[in-house]
Amino acid sequence: RASRFLASISTEDKNNALLRMADTLEKEKTSIFQANELDVKNAHAQGIPKAKIERLLITEQRLQEMIEGLRQLVSLPDPVGEVLDTRKRPNGMIVEKRRVPFGLIAMIYESRPNVTVDAVGLAIKTGNAIILRGGKEAIQSNLALVRALTEALKQTDIPSESIQFIQQLDRETVDILIQAKGIVDLAIPRGGAGLIQRVVQRAFVPVIETGVGNCHVYIHQSADPEMAKKIAVNAKTQRPSVCNAAETLLIDQAFAQSHLVSLLQLLREKGVEIRGCEKTRELGKSVNVIAATDEDYETEHLDLILTVKIVSGVDEAIDHIEQYGTKHSEAIVAEDQTAIDTFLDQVDAATVYHNVSTRYTDGFEFGFGAEIGISTQKLHARGPMGLPELTSYKYVVTGSGQIR
């Protein structure tokens, strides 16, 4: 019922709700931090890896980013109602293709509580109701955030029931949600490979797959050495626990001969564990390099672990990415135009980069505002999903009594 109401509310009403939600998060930040502290304490007690705890943490800065994300949505165009195409038929009938909300979105995600706020903000701006099913690690944080967001809606004309949160944490609740055909209009899983595959394989409702990020940086022999080093270090270490961090570094033999050791030393200074091919280990004897396995090449480490492989050129780099990549984000550092064009044309990924860190695959960095996820599939949405990707469309046909 809430989704039907949301389909026809004004942009002004939606923006007012977003601003109220931002203000309420600010007012309730003490209770939010207290709830998050409980989750973090429980995570430590359960022996959850540091990388996952880092994703769980709500700092003052991260809460302000959530709040700012809601406020920035206000300034973005409302896609609902946009006329994508208009045709006047010979009989005088006018056919319009208009953007419309999906209706009811199910968001299934794991340990990152910022997803709660991002998903709700995007849903409200696009006129969608939303059901949230977060992970057990962030249960207290998510409850505190949802309480604040629904409380904010009570101060507006939008029903607070537009936001629902499933507190039961057994896996069967996910199956019930993604099999609610005729009720749920779209499911979006966001998390590790296990969660995403469970949703994709068991869903009866449409799914947008936000995929695992096994991302690569390829350094061609023509690359500027200092630029290549900066990009490689940034892509791995700036925030290693997220899906757009690099997991494998591919390096041309010619570049490696002159610059591999200094690059590996920079990575080691940042605390990165290096797992390399035999050539990497041989050239990098002065740096502690562990032998890489096939499993290492196909793993999204989400930690300060990097696999390094020396390749013969752009074709071998592309072959490696084709075998082990997850179609998320792939980068080439090069000055040779033929190599650049070959890489950008032939690498099959949602985002391909030339002389840019993979860490930029992000709705905010692309200018979309907050994102609900990064799609690695090809139908409907691909890459960072902002407001337009949370809409469908319908045809509105007007006439003057035409019959067939």
XYZ file of C-alpha atoms in Angstrom:
404
model
C 0.000 0.000 0.000
C 2.827 2.379 0.823
C 4.451 1.717 -2.550
C 1.233 2.692 -4.359
C 1.104 5.929 -2.374
C 4.747 6.696 -3.099
C 4.242 6.307 -6.846
C 2.294 9.565 -7.026
C 3.900 11.847 -4.434
C 5.608 15.065 -5.485
C 9.345 15.655 -5.701
C 8.921 18.332 -3.037
C 7.413 15.814 -0.606
C 10.196 13.327 -1.289
C 12.902 15.947 -0.797
C 11.295 17.109 2.424
C 11.365 13.538 3.715
C 15.051 13.172 2.818
C 15.943 16.350 4.691
C 13.948 15.216 7.745
C 15.759 11.884 7.688
C 19.148 13.619 7.509
C 18.258 15.892 10.448
C 16.988 12.967 12.526
C 20.169 10.950 11.969
C 22.101 13.964 13.238
C 19.904 14.209 16.339
C 20.063 10.484 17.061
C 23.797 10.019 16.475
C 24.542 9.200 20.117
C 22.145 6.250 20.130
C 23.443 5.177 16.701
C 27.055 5.159 17.929
C 26.039 3.223 21.047
C 24.258 0.602 18.950
C 27.227 0.319 16.605
C 29.563 -0.089 19.575
C 27.531 -3.133 20.650
C 27.839 -4.660 17.173
C 31.588 -4.036 17.040
C 32.053 -5.510 20.523
C 30.080 -8.620 19.535
C 32.085 -8.928 16.308
C 35.375 -8.901 18.225
C 34.014 -11.488 20.671
C 33.016 -13.760 17.783
C 36.463 -13.514 16.186
C 35.230 -11.789 13.025
C 38.185 -10.717 10.821
C 39.412 -7.129 11.145
C 38.524 -6.339 7.532
C 34.861 -7.184 8.151
C 34.826 -5.236 11.418
C 36.203 -2.237 9.516
C 33.194 -2.398 7.179
C 30.861 -2.587 10.168
C 32.200 0.473 11.956
C 30.200 3.731 12.034
C 32.589 6.596 12.718
C 31.642 10.254 13.015
C 32.915 10.770 9.473
C 30.939 7.834 8.058
C 27.736 8.973 9.728
C 28.256 12.456 8.318
C 28.760 10.893 4.874
C 25.415 9.082 5.242
C 23.736 12.332 6.276
C 25.385 14.277 3.452
C 24.355 11.545 1.000
C 20.684 12.094 1.906
C 21.022 15.854 1.515
C 22.751 15.523 -1.840
C 19.876 13.401 -3.129
C 17.655 16.449 -2.692
C 19.683 18.370 -5.279
C 19.598 15.545 -7.832
C 16.880 15.412 -10.515
C 13.869 13.230 -9.726
C 13.750 10.612 -12.498
C 10.126 9.610 -11.844
C 7.807 10.934 -14.519
C 10.607 11.698 -16.979
C 9.395 11.168 -20.540
C 11.982 8.998 -22.288
C 10.309 8.954 -25.699
C 7.207 10.367 -27.379
C 5.681 9.142 -30.656
C 2.625 10.383 -32.471
C 1.086 7.616 -34.517
C -0.594 8.213 -37.917
C -4.029 7.775 -36.294
C -3.344 10.647 -33.880
C -2.606 8.415 -30.888
C 0.284 9.666 -28.704
C 2.582 7.070 -27.110
C 4.795 8.225 -24.234
C 7.455 6.169 -22.465
C 7.680 7.377 -18.848
C 9.934 6.486 -15.924
C 8.042 4.980 -12.986
C 9.073 3.454 -9.631
C 9.566 -0.303 -9.395
C 7.184 -0.438 -6.422
C 8.565 -2.546 -3.579
C 12.304 -3.216 -3.418
C 13.872 -5.881 -1.207
C 17.418 -5.000 -0.157
C 19.430 -7.946 1.182
C 22.865 -7.037 2.475
C 25.564 -7.896 4.993
C 27.759 -5.995 7.409
C 27.838 -2.416 6.097
C 25.238 -0.298 7.938
C 25.687 2.659 5.566
C 23.772 0.560 3.018
C 20.682 0.985 5.212
C 20.716 4.752 4.807
C 21.812 4.770 1.163
C 19.123 2.278 0.156
C 16.332 4.084 2.003
C 17.334 7.484 0.593
C 17.465 6.213 -2.976
C 14.193 4.353 -2.586
C 12.313 7.371 -1.242
C 13.718 9.700 -3.923
C 12.557 7.288 -6.637
C 9.133 6.669 -5.080
C 9.818 3.067 -4.036
C 8.922 1.369 -0.781
C 11.726 -0.764 0.650
C 12.146 -3.878 2.788
C 15.585 -4.182 4.379
C 17.170 -7.435 5.464
C 20.622 -6.678 6.866
C 23.253 -9.011 8.284
C 23.417 -10.253 11.852
C 26.742 -8.496 12.515
C 25.104 -5.064 12.117
C 21.696 -5.784 13.662
C 21.876 -3.190 16.455
C 23.300 -0.498 14.153
C 20.654 -1.155 11.509
C 17.828 -1.090 14.045
C 19.018 2.281 15.373
C 19.301 3.711 11.860
C 15.888 2.406 10.781
C 14.250 3.778 13.954
C 15.640 7.220 13.133
C 14.604 7.046 9.478
C 11.047 5.871 10.164
C 10.668 8.443 12.940
C 11.588 11.116 10.408
C 8.893 9.911 7.997
C 6.277 10.265 10.738
C 6.884 14.012 10.503
C 5.947 14.000 6.806
C 3.019 12.995 4.599
C 4.860 9.821 3.527
C 3.775 6.663 5.399
C 6.475 5.420 7.782
C 5.538 1.921 6.580
C 7.409 2.774 3.377
C 10.474 1.452 5.245
C 10.349 -2.082 6.619
C 13.146 -3.921 8.413
C 13.277 -7.682 8.943
C 14.732 -8.436 12.361
C 14.655 -12.237 12.103
C 18.137 -13.315 11.085
C 17.699 -16.937 10.010
C 18.431 -17.583 6.345
C 14.881 -18.687 5.594
C 13.727 -15.075 5.895
C 15.829 -14.234 2.844
C 14.195 -17.035 0.847
C 10.705 -15.932 1.865
C 11.468 -12.388 0.784
C 13.022 -13.203 -2.601
C 10.275 -15.692 -3.429
C 7.418 -13.267 -2.702
C 6.403 -13.009 -6.352
C 3.567 -10.554 -6.857
C 4.536 -8.625 -3.712
C 8.233 -7.797 -4.072
C 8.984 -6.130 -7.413
C 12.781 -6.247 -7.287
C 15.472 -7.827 -5.077
C 18.976 -6.401 -4.767
C 21.590 -8.492 -2.941
C 24.736 -6.719 -1.766
C 27.529 -8.575 -0.019
C 29.781 -11.568 -0.433
C 29.663 -14.185 -3.153
C 27.699 -16.649 -0.984
C 24.847 -14.216 -0.301
C 24.645 -13.016 -3.891
C 24.561 -16.520 -5.352
C 21.925 -17.645 -2.842
C 19.662 -14.813 -3.933
C 20.314 -15.261 -7.664
C 19.714 -19.019 -7.538
C 16.647 -19.038 -5.273
C 14.758 -15.885 -6.222
C 11.351 -15.985 -7.886
C 11.359 -12.175 -8.226
C 13.582 -10.096 -10.551
C 17.122 -9.612 -9.213
C 19.820 -7.045 -9.943
C 23.082 -8.779 -9.133
C 25.660 -6.604 -7.382
C 28.708 -8.716 -7.916
C 31.901 -9.602 -6.155
C 34.840 -7.312 -6.980
C 37.913 -9.299 -7.988
C 39.512 -6.236 -9.594
C 42.829 -5.921 -11.431
C 45.350 -3.193 -12.183
C 47.464 -3.907 -15.271
C 50.719 -1.966 -15.716
C 51.795 -1.897 -19.362
C 55.466 -1.466 -20.293
C 54.696 2.060 -21.552
C 53.312 3.223 -18.192
C 54.710 6.228 -16.396
C 56.521 4.538 -13.456
C 55.535 7.009 -10.731
C 51.914 7.134 -11.867
C 51.765 3.337 -12.024
C 53.093 2.995 -8.486
C 50.657 5.550 -7.073
C 47.673 3.915 -8.770
C 48.672 0.380 -7.743
C 49.218 1.353 -4.097
C 46.007 3.385 -3.934
C 43.861 0.713 -5.572
C 45.009 -1.849 -3.002
C 45.523 0.091 0.219
C 43.242 3.150 0.306
C 40.402 0.982 1.619
C 41.100 -2.721 1.055
C 37.829 -4.005 2.507
C 35.590 -2.765 -0.324
C 34.587 -4.311 -3.643
C 36.435 -1.822 -5.872
C 39.819 -2.382 -4.232
C 42.356 -4.156 -6.458
C 43.068 -7.796 -5.674
C 45.610 -8.605 -8.411
C 48.394 -6.581 -10.007
C 49.424 -7.592 -13.534
C 52.787 -6.210 -14.712
C 54.507 -6.359 -18.083
C 57.866 -8.141 -18.004
C 59.697 -5.065 -19.338
C 58.249 -2.811 -16.628
C 58.911 -5.379 -13.912
C 62.611 -5.618 -14.748
C 63.144 -1.979 -13.774
C 60.385 -1.135 -11.302
C 58.958 -4.268 -9.646
C 61.150 -4.219 -6.534
C 60.496 -0.546 -5.707
C 56.754 -1.066 -6.232
C 56.659 -4.136 -4.007
C 58.596 -2.250 -1.331
C 55.983 0.540 -1.384
C 53.220 -2.031 -0.957
C 55.065 -3.778 1.871
C 55.471 -0.416 3.650
C 51.680 -0.178 3.623
C 51.420 -3.607 5.260
C 50.443 -5.527 2.114
C 51.131 -9.261 1.957
C 52.431 -10.083 -1.530
C 51.550 -13.380 -3.212
C 53.312 -13.656 -6.537
C 53.986 -15.848 -9.545
C 57.409 -17.484 -9.953
C 58.759 -14.575 -12.022
C 57.598 -12.115 -9.373
C 59.300 -14.138 -6.648
C 62.493 -14.372 -8.666
C 62.705 -10.653 -9.487
C 61.518 -9.627 -6.039
C 63.909 -11.753 -3.971
C 64.686 -8.826 -1.700
C 60.990 -8.528 -0.802
C 59.104 -11.257 1.017
C 56.826 -12.758 -1.669
C 54.655 -15.834 -0.996
C 53.964 -18.230 -3.869
C 50.556 -17.451 -5.429
C 48.027 -20.202 -6.159
C 45.067 -20.335 -8.542
C 42.837 -19.851 -5.513
C 44.666 -16.604 -4.710
C 44.011 -15.286 -8.224
C 40.278 -15.985 -7.976
C 39.802 -14.685 -4.407
C 38.337 -11.337 -3.394
C 40.588 -10.894 -0.345
C 39.036 -7.653 0.984
C 42.227 -7.297 3.011
C 45.841 -6.146 2.669
C 46.667 -9.125 0.449
C 47.669 -8.684 -3.197
C 48.482 -11.240 -5.873
C 51.069 -10.164 -8.432
C 51.657 -11.742 -11.837
C 54.147 -10.810 -14.523
C 52.675 -11.043 -18.030
C 54.080 -10.841 -21.551
C 51.781 -8.055 -22.672
C 48.238 -6.739 -23.000
C 46.815 -9.931 -24.527
C 47.981 -12.117 -21.629
C 46.683 -9.533 -19.153
C 43.250 -9.586 -20.804
C 43.238 -13.395 -20.833
C 44.007 -13.448 -17.100
C 41.220 -10.957 -16.346
C 38.799 -12.968 -18.475
C 39.637 -16.103 -16.489
C 39.647 -14.695 -12.971
C 37.803 -11.348 -13.062
C 34.250 -10.768 -11.877
C 33.288 -8.097 -14.452
C 33.447 -5.341 -11.838
C 36.343 -2.859 -12.343
C 39.569 -3.262 -14.322
C 42.347 -0.720 -14.921
C 45.248 -0.265 -17.326
C 48.148 2.104 -16.658
C 49.760 2.876 -20.006
C 50.770 5.519 -22.534
C 50.750 3.285 -25.625
C 47.481 4.036 -27.445
C 47.191 0.649 -29.137
C 47.482 -1.161 -25.793
C 45.012 1.256 -24.183
C 42.410 0.805 -26.936
C 42.808 -2.980 -26.917
C 42.318 -3.161 -23.151
C 39.356 -0.769 -22.987
C 37.596 -2.472 -25.920
C 38.199 -6.106 -25.022
C 37.963 -6.230 -21.225
C 34.414 -7.209 -20.234
C 33.648 -5.300 -17.021
C 31.109 -2.818 -15.707
C 33.858 -0.182 -15.473
C 37.214 -0.055 -17.254
C 39.847 2.549 -16.418
C 42.837 4.124 -18.120
C 45.354 5.693 -15.713
C 42.818 5.796 -12.856
C 42.534 3.766 -9.659
C 39.740 1.189 -9.492
C 38.672 2.790 -6.203
C 36.600 5.301 -8.193
C 33.843 2.814 -9.076
C 31.337 4.496 -6.836
C 28.062 6.297 -7.427
C 29.158 9.330 -5.418
C 32.478 9.618 -7.299
C 30.661 9.294 -10.646
C 28.358 12.156 -9.693
C 25.261 9.991 -9.209
C 24.867 10.766 -5.497
C 24.511 7.745 -3.234
C 24.373 4.319 -4.846
C 22.408 1.214 -3.985
C 25.085 -1.110 -5.344
C 27.369 -1.844 -8.280
C 25.811 -4.128 -10.858
C 28.068 -6.594 -12.684
C 25.300 -7.882 -14.934
C 24.297 -6.491 -18.325
C 20.501 -6.282 -18.290
C 18.753 -3.118 -17.086
C 21.606 -1.758 -14.953
C 25.395 -2.007 -15.070
C 28.006 -0.387 -12.831
C 27.119 2.010 -9.989
C 23.326 2.173 -9.643
C 21.922 5.583 -8.839
C 18.434 7.036 -9.176
C 17.563 6.175 -12.820
C 18.506 2.511 -12.229
C 15.848 2.277 -9.492
C 13.082 3.035 -11.951
C 11.306 1.046 -14.618
C 9.101 2.549 -17.280
C 5.613 2.247 -18.649
C 3.883 3.410 -21.802
C 1.210 6.057 -21.421
C -1.038 6.229 -24.461
C -3.532 9.040 -25.072
C -6.014 9.432 -27.878
C -9.371 10.749 -28.953
C -11.461 7.609 -29.249
C -9.252 5.493 -31.515
C -10.307 1.866 -31.863
C -8.672 -1.005 -33.697
